[in-house]
Amino acid sequence: MLEMFTYPFILRAFVVGTLVSLCSALLGVNLVLKRYSMIGDGLSHVAFSAMAVATVMNWAPLWVAIPVVIAASYVLLRLGANDRLSGDSAIALLSTGALAVGIFIISMKSGINTDINNYMFGSVLAISRSDVTLSVVLSLAVLALYVLFYNKIFAVTFDEPFAKATGVRADFYNMLIAVLTAVTIVLGMRMIGALLISSLIIFPAMSSMRVFKCFRNVVICSAAISVVCFLAGLIISYECSTPTGASVVLINIAVFAVFCAVAFFRGRIALNGADSDK
Amino acid sequence: MKTLIRCKDVTLGYENMTVLEHVSFELNEGDYLCVVGENGAGKSTLIKCLAGLKRPSEGQIEFSPTISRSDVGYLPQQTAIQRDFPASVREVVMSGCLNHSRLIPFYTKADRQRAAAHMEELGITDLAGRSYRELSGGQQQRVLLARALCASEKLLMLDEPVTGLDPIVTSEIYGIIREVNRKYGMTVIMVSHDVRTAVRSANKILHLKHTVQFFGSTEEYLASSTGREFLGGQRENA
């Protein structure tokens, strides 16, 4: 099994994938709680469309996608704060709209069906040597900023009106969450796939929320689940020649089922305990 | 007595609908103001505006130079997000301290002591490790009140703090608010639709119905026709 790491592309996927899994799990807890579970989906489609433009124009995909997706992320989080257009319909508009633009543009250049396939469902080969440095630097920056502003991010997620009223710069921290999410999505989508990257945001957070009840433990557990699931998925994908993204998501589903079961049985035990007390 | 807040001819609304017009009043340090009125009278809109969450469409709200945004403690109405939020009581209360430690990203020892003192004061020390979403409504309000006190001991704004609570818990919460008003000399602005309890604790009343129906001391309110009518009406309803 260890021999898989002698392949440079697996090693690159391992390093970048682990870091992206960590980032997405941490941000995922906040996004799920803020009712923005589907933001990953919307943003990855925007990233798809930006990368399509970059491919056609022969620009470096990451450099085009990151600023575009940051802008889209900010717009989405802002629209959600607006009563006229609810968050989920805003995401649906942006997501399908961007997908259409992307497919339209990419079809103008013939013979890139493989590219579409890779973007949609992810490829372990997607991380090129030149991308590794940028990906590592960016994901380390996301992690550092998250840890540094952890308390403020918690406060803004738990109760934005309170944070604002007491003089915490809530808009700034919302913007920060938007930027960090955008960077994480762009870095992760090429390996996991535009259609599947959302699951990296949602599953670890949902699983750990079944079992843990304090925010810090939820975040730590979510990060651990995410990294373990990614590694398991990567190994399975190497051993059985399955797509990496789908393998990672399947492991996440299994972990979610286990955590649901744990929560269920713990609830039963607590209930029985309460009954026998009477 | 120093003037703390001065509202000058404030008009408030959403989109192109005006909710409140020509609201003017002044509040001194240590006052306990209760904002009363029927549902939809614009009480919550006004307190959101005082809390800086909304801008007035016309008029001005002036704060005395002795206080800033970070001297405000706020207890908003609960949101749907909070109902199933995984957070311990300690985490929630501590988050009130964030407006003081601007440059340091982490909590300091002073923050921890502050939070512990306020939890003790509100009788929730033994709940510190419990999950916020598993508490009763009254316990949750105590937690949010402790958080508001961590944020400030100068000015406290509360938006319908006893909605959905039973009478015993309601009177406990009112008791705590009265206590902080006296003990710290804290200025309190509270929105409530329960006017009878309001007149028992507050020293000033602001009665709203799309504009100011009455503003003055509680004694004046009880003697005024607006006050007598509203109190009488509530008594009949009850």
PDB file of C-alpha atoms in Angstrom, chain A residues 18 27 45 68 74 113 117 151-152 170 202 218 234 237 247 263 270 272:
ATOM      1  CA  THR A  18      -5.304  16.377   3.072  1.00  0.00           C
ATOM      2  CA  LEU A  27     -15.474  25.883   7.149  1.00  0.00           C
ATOM      3  CA  HIS A  45     -19.941  25.517 -10.832  1.00  0.00           C
ATOM      4  CA  VAL A  68     -13.889  34.963  -9.768  1.00  0.00           C
ATOM      5  CA  TYR A  74     -19.194  37.223  -1.450  1.00  0.00           C
ATOM      6  CA  ASN A 113     -14.792  16.076 -23.314  1.00  0.00           C
ATOM      7  CA  ASN A 117     -15.333  14.861 -17.282  1.00  0.00           C
ATOM      8  CA  ASN A 151     -13.670  32.876  18.105  1.00  0.00           C
ATOM      9  CA  LYS A 152     -14.980  35.662  15.930  1.00  0.00           C
ATOM     10  CA  ALA A 170     -19.489  41.053  11.431  1.00  0.00           C
ATOM     11  CA  ILE A 202     -21.336  18.939   4.365  1.00  0.00           C
ATOM     12  CA  VAL A 218     -17.643  19.496  16.521  1.00  0.00           C
ATOM     13  CA  LEU A 234      -7.465   7.858  -1.867  1.00  0.00           C
ATOM     14  CA  SER A 237      -9.236   4.694  -5.403  1.00  0.00           C
ATOM     15  CA  SER A 247     -14.485   7.056  -3.309  1.00  0.00           C
ATOM     16  CA  ALA A 263     -26.304   9.127  18.193  1.00  0.00           C
ATOM     17  CA  ALA A 270     -30.225   7.980  27.805  1.00  0.00           C
ATOM     18  CA  ASN A 272     -33.733   3.913  29.153  1.00  0.00           C
TER      19      ASN A 272
END
